[in-house]
Short mmCIF file of C-alpha atoms in Angstrom, two decimals:
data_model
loop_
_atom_site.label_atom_id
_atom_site.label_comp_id
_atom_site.label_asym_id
_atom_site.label_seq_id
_atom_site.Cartn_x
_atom_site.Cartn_y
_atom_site.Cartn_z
CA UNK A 200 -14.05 0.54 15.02
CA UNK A 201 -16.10 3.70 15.52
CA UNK A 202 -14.65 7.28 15.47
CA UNK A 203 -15.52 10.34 16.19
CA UNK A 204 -17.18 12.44 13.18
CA UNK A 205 -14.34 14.66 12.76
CA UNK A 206 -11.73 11.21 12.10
CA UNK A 207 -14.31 10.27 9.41
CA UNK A 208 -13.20 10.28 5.80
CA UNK A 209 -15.71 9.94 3.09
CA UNK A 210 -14.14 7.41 0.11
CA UNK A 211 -14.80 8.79 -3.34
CA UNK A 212 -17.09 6.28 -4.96
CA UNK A 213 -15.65 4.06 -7.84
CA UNK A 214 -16.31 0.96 -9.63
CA UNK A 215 -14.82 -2.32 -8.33
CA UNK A 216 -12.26 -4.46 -10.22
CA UNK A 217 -10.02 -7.23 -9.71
CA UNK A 218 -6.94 -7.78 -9.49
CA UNK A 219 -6.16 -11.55 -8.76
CA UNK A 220 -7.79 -12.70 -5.30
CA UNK A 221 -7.58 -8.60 -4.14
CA UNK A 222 -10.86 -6.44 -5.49
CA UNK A 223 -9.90 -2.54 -5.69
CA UNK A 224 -12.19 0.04 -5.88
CA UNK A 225 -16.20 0.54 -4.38
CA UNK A 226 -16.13 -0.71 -0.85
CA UNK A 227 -12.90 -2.93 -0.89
CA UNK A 228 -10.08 -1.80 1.48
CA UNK A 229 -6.93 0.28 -0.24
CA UNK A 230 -4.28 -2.32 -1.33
CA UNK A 231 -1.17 -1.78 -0.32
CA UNK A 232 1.90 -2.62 -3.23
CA UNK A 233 4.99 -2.13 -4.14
CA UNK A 234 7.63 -3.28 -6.50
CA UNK A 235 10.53 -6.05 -7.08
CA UNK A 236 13.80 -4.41 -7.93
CA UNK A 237 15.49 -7.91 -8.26
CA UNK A 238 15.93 -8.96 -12.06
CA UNK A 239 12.85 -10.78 -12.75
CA UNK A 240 14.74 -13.37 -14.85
CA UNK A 241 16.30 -14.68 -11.67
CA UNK A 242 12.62 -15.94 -10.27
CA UNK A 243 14.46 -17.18 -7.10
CA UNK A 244 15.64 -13.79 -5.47
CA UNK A 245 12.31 -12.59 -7.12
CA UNK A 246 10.14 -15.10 -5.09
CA UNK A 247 12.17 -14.16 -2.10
CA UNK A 248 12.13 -10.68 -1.87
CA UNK A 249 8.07 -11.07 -2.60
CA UNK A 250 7.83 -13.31 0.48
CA UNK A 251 9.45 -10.27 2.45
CA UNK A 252 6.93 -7.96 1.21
CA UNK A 253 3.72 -10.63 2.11
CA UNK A 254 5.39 -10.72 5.66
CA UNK A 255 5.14 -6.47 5.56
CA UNK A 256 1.58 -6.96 4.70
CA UNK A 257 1.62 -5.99 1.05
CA UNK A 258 -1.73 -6.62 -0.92
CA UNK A 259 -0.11 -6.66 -4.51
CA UNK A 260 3.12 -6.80 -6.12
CA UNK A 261 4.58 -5.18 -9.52
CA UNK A 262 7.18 -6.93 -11.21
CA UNK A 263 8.80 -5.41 -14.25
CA UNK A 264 8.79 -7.58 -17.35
CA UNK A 265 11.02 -5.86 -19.98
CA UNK A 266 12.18 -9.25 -21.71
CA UNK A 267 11.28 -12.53 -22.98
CA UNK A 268 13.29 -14.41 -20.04
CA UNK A 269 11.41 -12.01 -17.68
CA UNK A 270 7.94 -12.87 -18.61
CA UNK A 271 8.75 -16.72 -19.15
CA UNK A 272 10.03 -16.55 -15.78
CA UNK A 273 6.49 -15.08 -14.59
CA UNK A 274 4.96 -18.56 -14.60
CA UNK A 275 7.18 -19.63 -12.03
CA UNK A 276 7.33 -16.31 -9.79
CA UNK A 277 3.30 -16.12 -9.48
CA UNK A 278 2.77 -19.74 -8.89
CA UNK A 279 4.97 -19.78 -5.82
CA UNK A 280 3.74 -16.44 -4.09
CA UNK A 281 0.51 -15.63 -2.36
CA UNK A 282 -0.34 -12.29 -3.70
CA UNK A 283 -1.49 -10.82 -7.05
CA UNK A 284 1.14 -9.91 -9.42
CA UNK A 285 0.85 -6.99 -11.93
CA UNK A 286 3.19 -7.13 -14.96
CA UNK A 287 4.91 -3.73 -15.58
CA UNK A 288 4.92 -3.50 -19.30
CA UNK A 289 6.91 -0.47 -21.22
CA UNK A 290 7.30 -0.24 -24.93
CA UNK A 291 7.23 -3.75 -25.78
CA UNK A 292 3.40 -5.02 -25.99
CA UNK A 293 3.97 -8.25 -26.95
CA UNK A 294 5.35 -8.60 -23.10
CA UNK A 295 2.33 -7.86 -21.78
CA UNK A 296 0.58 -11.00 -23.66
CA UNK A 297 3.14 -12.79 -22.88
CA UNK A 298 2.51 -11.90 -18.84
CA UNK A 299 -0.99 -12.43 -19.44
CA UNK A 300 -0.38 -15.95 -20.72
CA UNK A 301 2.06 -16.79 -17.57
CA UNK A 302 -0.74 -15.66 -14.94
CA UNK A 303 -0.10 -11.90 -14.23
CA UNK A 304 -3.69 -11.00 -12.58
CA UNK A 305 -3.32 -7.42 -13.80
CA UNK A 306 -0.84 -5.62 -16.58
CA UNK A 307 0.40 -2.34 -15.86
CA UNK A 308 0.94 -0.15 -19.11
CA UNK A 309 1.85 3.09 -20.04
CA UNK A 310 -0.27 4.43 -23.11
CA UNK A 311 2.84 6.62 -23.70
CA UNK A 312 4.99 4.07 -24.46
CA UNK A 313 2.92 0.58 -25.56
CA UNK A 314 2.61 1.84 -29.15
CA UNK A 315 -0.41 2.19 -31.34
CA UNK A 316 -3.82 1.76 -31.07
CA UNK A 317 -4.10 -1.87 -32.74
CA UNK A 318 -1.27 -2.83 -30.18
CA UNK A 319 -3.49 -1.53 -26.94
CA UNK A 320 -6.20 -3.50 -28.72
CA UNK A 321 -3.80 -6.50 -28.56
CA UNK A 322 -3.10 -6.51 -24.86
CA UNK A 323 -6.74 -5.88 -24.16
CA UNK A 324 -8.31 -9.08 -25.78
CA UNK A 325 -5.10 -10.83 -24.13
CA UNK A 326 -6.18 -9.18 -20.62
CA UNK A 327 -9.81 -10.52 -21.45
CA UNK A 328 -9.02 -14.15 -22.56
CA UNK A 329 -6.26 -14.33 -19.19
CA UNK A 330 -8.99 -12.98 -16.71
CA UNK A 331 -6.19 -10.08 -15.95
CA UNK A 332 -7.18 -6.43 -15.34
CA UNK A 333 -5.43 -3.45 -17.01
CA UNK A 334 -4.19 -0.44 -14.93
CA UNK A 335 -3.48 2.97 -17.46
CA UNK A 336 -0.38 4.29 -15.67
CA UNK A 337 0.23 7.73 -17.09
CA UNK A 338 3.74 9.73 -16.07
CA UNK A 339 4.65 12.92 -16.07
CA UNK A 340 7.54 12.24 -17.29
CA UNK A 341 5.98 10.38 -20.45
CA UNK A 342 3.52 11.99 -21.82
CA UNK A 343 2.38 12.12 -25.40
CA UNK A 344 4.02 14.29 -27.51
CA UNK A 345 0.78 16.05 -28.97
CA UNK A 346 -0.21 16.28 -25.51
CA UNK A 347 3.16 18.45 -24.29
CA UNK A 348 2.94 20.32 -27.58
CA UNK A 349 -0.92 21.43 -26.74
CA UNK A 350 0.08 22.59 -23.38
CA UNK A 351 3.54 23.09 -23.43
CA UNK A 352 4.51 21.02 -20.31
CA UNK A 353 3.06 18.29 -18.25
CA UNK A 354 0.24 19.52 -15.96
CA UNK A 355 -2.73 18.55 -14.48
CA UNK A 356 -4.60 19.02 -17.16
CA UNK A 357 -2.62 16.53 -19.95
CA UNK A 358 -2.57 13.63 -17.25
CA UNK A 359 -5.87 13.73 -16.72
CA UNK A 360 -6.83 14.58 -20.73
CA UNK A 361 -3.97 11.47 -21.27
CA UNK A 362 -5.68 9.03 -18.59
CA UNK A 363 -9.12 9.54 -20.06
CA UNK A 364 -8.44 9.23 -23.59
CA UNK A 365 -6.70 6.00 -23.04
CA UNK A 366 -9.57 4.46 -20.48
CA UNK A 367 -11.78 5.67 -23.46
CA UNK A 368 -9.63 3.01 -25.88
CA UNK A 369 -10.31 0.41 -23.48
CA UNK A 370 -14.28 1.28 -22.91
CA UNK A 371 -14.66 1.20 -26.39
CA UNK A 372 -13.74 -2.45 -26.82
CA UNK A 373 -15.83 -3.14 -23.70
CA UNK A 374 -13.09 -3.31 -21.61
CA UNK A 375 -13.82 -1.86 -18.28
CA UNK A 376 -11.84 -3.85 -15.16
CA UNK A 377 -9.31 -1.15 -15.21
CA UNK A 378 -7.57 1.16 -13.12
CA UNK A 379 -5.71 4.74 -13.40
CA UNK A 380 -2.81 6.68 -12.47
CA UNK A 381 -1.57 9.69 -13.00
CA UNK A 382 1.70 9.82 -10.81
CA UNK A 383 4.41 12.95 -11.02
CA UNK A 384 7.30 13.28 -8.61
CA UNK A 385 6.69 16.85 -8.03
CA UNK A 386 3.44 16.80 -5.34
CA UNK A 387 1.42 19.56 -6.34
CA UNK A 388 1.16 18.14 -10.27
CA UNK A 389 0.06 15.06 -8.48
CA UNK A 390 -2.48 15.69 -6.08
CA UNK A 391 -3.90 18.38 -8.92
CA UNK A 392 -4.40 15.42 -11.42
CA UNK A 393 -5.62 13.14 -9.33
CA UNK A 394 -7.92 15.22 -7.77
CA UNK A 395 -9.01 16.38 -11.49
CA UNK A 396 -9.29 12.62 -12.40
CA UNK A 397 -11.41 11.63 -9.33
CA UNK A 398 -14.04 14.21 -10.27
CA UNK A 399 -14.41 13.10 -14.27
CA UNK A 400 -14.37 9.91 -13.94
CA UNK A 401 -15.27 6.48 -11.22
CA UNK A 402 -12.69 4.41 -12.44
CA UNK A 403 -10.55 2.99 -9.50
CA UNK A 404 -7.25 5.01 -8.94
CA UNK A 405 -3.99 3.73 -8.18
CA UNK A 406 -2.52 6.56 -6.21
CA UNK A 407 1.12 7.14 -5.86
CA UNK A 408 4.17 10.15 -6.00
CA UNK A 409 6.88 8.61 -8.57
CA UNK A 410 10.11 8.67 -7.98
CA UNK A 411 9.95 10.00 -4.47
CA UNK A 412 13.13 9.71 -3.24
CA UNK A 413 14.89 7.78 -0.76
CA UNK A 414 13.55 6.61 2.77
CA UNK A 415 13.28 9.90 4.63
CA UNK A 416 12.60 12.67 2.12
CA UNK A 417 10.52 10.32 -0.16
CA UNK A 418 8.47 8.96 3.09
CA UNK A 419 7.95 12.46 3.76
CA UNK A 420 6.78 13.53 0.54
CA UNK A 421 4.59 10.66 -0.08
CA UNK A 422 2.99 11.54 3.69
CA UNK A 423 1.91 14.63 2.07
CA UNK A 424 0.97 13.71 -1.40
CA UNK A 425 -0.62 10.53 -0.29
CA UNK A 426 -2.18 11.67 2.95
CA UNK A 427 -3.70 14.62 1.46
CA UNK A 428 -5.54 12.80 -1.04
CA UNK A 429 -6.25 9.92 0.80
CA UNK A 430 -8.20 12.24 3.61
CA UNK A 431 -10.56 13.46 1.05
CA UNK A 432 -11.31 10.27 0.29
CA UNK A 433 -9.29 9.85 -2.79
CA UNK A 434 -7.47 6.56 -3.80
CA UNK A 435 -8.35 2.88 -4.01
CA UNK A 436 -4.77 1.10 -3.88
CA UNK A 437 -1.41 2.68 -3.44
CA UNK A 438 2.43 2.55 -3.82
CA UNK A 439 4.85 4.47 -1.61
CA UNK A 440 7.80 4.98 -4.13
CA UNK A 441 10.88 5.07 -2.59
CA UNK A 442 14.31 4.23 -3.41
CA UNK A 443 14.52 1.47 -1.01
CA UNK A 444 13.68 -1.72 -0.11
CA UNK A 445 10.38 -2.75 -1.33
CA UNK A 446 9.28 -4.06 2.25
CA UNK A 447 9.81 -0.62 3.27
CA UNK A 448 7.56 0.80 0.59
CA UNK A 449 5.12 -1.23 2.25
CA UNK A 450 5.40 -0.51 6.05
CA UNK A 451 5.41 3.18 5.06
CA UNK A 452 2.20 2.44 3.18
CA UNK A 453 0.39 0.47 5.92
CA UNK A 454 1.92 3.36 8.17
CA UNK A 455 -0.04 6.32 5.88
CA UNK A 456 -3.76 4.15 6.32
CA UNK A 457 -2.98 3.47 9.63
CA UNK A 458 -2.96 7.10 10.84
CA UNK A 459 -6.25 7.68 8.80
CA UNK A 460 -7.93 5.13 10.29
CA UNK A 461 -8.15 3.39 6.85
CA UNK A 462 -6.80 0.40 7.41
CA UNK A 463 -5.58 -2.01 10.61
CA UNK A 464 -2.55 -4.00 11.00
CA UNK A 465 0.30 -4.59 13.28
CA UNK A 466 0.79 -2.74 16.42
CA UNK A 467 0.95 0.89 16.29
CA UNK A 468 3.13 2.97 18.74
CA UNK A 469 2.61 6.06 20.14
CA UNK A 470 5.84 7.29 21.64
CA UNK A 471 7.05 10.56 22.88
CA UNK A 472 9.66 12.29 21.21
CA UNK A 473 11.81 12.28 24.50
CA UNK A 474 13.24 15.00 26.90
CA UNK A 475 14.52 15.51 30.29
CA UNK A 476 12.12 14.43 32.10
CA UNK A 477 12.52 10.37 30.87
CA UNK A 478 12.49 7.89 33.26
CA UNK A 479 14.07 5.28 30.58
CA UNK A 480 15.33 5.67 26.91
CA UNK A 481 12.37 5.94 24.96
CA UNK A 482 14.05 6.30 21.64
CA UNK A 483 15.98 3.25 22.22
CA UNK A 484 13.58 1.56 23.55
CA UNK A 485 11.12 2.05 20.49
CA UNK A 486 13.78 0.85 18.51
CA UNK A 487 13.94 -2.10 20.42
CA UNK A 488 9.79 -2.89 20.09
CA UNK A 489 9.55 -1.48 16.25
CA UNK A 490 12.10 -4.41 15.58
CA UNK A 491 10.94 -7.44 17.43
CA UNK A 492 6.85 -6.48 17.23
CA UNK A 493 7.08 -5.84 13.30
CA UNK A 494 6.12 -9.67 12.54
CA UNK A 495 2.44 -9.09 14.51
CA UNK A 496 -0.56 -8.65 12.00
CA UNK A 497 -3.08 -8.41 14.43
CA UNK A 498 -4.21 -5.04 15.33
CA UNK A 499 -2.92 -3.34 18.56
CA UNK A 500 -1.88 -0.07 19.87
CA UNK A 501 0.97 0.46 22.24
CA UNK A 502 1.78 3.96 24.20
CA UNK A 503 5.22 4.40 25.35
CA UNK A 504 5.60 7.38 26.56
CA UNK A 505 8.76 8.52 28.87
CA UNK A 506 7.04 10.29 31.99
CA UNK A 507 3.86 11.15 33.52
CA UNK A 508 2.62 14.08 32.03
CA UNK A 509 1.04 12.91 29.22
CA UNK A 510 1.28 8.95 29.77
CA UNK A 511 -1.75 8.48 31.60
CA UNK A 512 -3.58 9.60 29.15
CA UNK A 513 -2.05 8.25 26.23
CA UNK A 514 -2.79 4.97 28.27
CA UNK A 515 -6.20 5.59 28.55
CA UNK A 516 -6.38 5.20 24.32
CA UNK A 517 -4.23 2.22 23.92
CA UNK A 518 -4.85 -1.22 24.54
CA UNK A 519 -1.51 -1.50 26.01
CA UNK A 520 0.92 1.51 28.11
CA UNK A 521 3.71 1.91 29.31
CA UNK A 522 4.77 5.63 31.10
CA UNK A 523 8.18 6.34 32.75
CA UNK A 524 8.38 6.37 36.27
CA UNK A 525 10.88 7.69 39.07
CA UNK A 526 14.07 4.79 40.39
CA UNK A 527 13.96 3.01 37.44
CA UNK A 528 10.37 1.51 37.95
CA UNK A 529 7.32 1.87 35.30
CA UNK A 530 3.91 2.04 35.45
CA UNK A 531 2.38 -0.61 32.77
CA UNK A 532 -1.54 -0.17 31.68
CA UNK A 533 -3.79 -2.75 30.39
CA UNK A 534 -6.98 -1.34 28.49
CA UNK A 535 -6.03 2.12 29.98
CA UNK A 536 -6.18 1.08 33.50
CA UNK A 537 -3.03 0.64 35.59
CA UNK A 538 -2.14 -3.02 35.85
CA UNK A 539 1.44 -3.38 37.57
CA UNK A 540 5.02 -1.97 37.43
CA UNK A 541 8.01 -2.83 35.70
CA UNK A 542 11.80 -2.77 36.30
CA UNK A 543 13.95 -0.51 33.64
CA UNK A 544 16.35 -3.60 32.93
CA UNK A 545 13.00 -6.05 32.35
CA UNK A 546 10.54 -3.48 30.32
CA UNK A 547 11.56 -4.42 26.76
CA UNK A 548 10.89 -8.13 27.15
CA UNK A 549 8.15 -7.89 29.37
CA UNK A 550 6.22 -5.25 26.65
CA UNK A 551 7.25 -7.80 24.00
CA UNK A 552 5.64 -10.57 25.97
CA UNK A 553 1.98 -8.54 26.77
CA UNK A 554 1.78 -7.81 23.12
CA UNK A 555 2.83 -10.97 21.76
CA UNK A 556 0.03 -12.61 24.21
CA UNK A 557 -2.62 -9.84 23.27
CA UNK A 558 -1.53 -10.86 19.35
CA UNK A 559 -2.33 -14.55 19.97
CA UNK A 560 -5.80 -14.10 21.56
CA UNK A 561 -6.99 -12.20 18.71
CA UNK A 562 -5.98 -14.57 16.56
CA UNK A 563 -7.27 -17.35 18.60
CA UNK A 564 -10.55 -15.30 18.65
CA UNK A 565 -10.92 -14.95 15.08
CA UNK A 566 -10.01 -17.90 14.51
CA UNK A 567 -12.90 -19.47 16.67
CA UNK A 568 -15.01 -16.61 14.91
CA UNK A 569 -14.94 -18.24 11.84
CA UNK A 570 -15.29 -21.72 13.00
CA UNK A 571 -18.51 -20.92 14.46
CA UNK A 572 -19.65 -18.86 11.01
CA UNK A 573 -18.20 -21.84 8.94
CA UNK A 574 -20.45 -24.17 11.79
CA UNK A 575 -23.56 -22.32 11.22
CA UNK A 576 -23.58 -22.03 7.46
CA UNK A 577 -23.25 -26.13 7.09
CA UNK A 578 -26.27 -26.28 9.01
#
């Protein structure tokens, strides 16, 4: 797609790594992940509630791995999913060889916590005989103790001295498919560190606000944390932390690059808020869509807007529009052009039926796409 020079956002370079099948970093797309909060010892509900998160559109997948059972039961859990898994290691080091010996493609650790020198040294050779990539996750909340004693709390300035004097650990066993993170839940020590971090260094980042809260506030306040770096260009894979669902970590992160033009998937809906001059429930009936159009990958943007003032035009954007009209009759657009009308009691269904129509051609057309490409390069 091509945009207008003032919707263009200029990535920070960084080196590419790999994690699993999904490269992060330089040129790739930002990954979308989140994280299992089923007991990973029970590889069943684990599996499941990963499968929920692939259907979101999630990239890569955390799973914490605080016991034995939990990283024996690793094998299983990244055999029978289709996405990368990153072990989340704390304290215990010898779980993070054990991840990297059950498949993990990438262990998360926190140089707070893992322990000493020889035991980083550990994990790295088992990272390098595994094929796994390391991420340095670095918390606020955990720094090291000489660290809060030179500056007296955590700031900016001990993540990013933390970060770096780990990556340096790594680097000097010539370890270097790693990425960083230096999350806080309070924004401002956040977005400070990481946009320290992004200027000393071009090491991926994993970008993120810990412990954000629940759905609304901690949407919200990963919309600002996230979206401010993300518009200058800072961030190569992300988590929306929320105390929720993990699928919903995920929509609200596809949601976030969607809006910055960083990423495509799904349909997107622009909606009016609503007011008197409606000619059918719009909140309801973006309800109704959200809900029965959240399974479509392919990319496609939907106006719905609840009267003529502004529909039109919204139409003229979208590849699909619908605009309130007077006696419970609609207007519906096609590539911003009017097409036909619509009866209130038939609008959700019909809508449902364009899209899911639009959805199928695209696929149909990439699919055909890559026929022809696969065609051409056996010849």
């Amino acid at each position: 797609m091509s945009y207008r020079p003032y919707q263009q956002i200029l990535r920070r370079t960084s080196r590419q790594i790999g994690v699993g099948k999904v490269r992060v970093g330089g040129d790739a797309p930002i990954s979308v992940q989140t994280m299992t909060n089923t007991p990973t010892e029970d590889a069943k509900a684990t599996i499941e509630q990963i499968r929920r998160c692939e259907l979101a559109g999630v990239d890569i997948v955390r799973v914490s791995c605080p016991t034995e059972e939990s990283t024996a039961a690793l094998a299983e859990i990244v055999r029978e999913v289709n996405v990368p898994i990153v072990a989340d290691i704390h304290f215990h080091y010898r779980r993070a060889i054990e991840a990297a010996e059950a498949g993990a493609a990438c262990l998360r650790i926190n140089p707070g916590n893992i322990g000493s020198k020889e035991r980083v040294k550990e994990v790295v050779k088992a990272a390098r005989d595994h094929g796994c990539s390391i991420r340095i996750g670095v918390n606020a909340g955990s720094l090291e103790k000489h660290l809060l004693e030179k500056y007296g709390e955590p700031n900016p300035e001990a993540l990013v001295e933390s970060a770096l004097w780990h990556a340096d650990h790594l680097l000097q066993e010539g370890f270097d498919e790693f990425k960083i993170s230096v999350k806080a839940s309070d924004v401002f020590l956040a977005v400070a560190a990481y946009q320290q971090l992004a200027e000393a260094c071009d090491h991926p980042l994993h970008i993120g606000i810990t412990e954000a809260g629940g759905r609304r506030a901690g949407t919200v306040k990963s919309a600002i944390g996230l979206g401010s770096l993300l518009w200058a260009g800072i961030g190569d894979t992300l988590r929306v932390s929320l105390s929720a669902e993990p699928e919903e970590e995920v929509s609200v992160g596809w949601e976030l690059l969607k809006s910055l033009h960083l990423r495509h998937r799904g349909v997107k809906i622009i909606s009016c808020p609503s007011c008197a001059r409606q000619g059918f429930d719009v909140i309801r009936t973006v309800e109704k869509l959200e809900e029965r159009l959240a399974h479509i990958s392919e990319p496609i943007t939907l106006s719905i807007i609840g009267c003529v003032v502004n529909g039109p035009g919204e139409a003229l954007m979208t590849d699909i529009g619908l605009t309130g009209g007077g006696a419970g009759t609609h207007m519906v657009y096609a590539a911003g052009k009017t097409d036909h009308t619509i009866r209130s009691e038939e609008m959700v269904d019909h809508i449902v039926g364009l899209v899911t129509a639009k959805a199928e051609a695209m696929a149909e057309a990439k699919r055909a796409e890559a026929s022809e490409a696969a065609r051409q390069a056996a010849e």
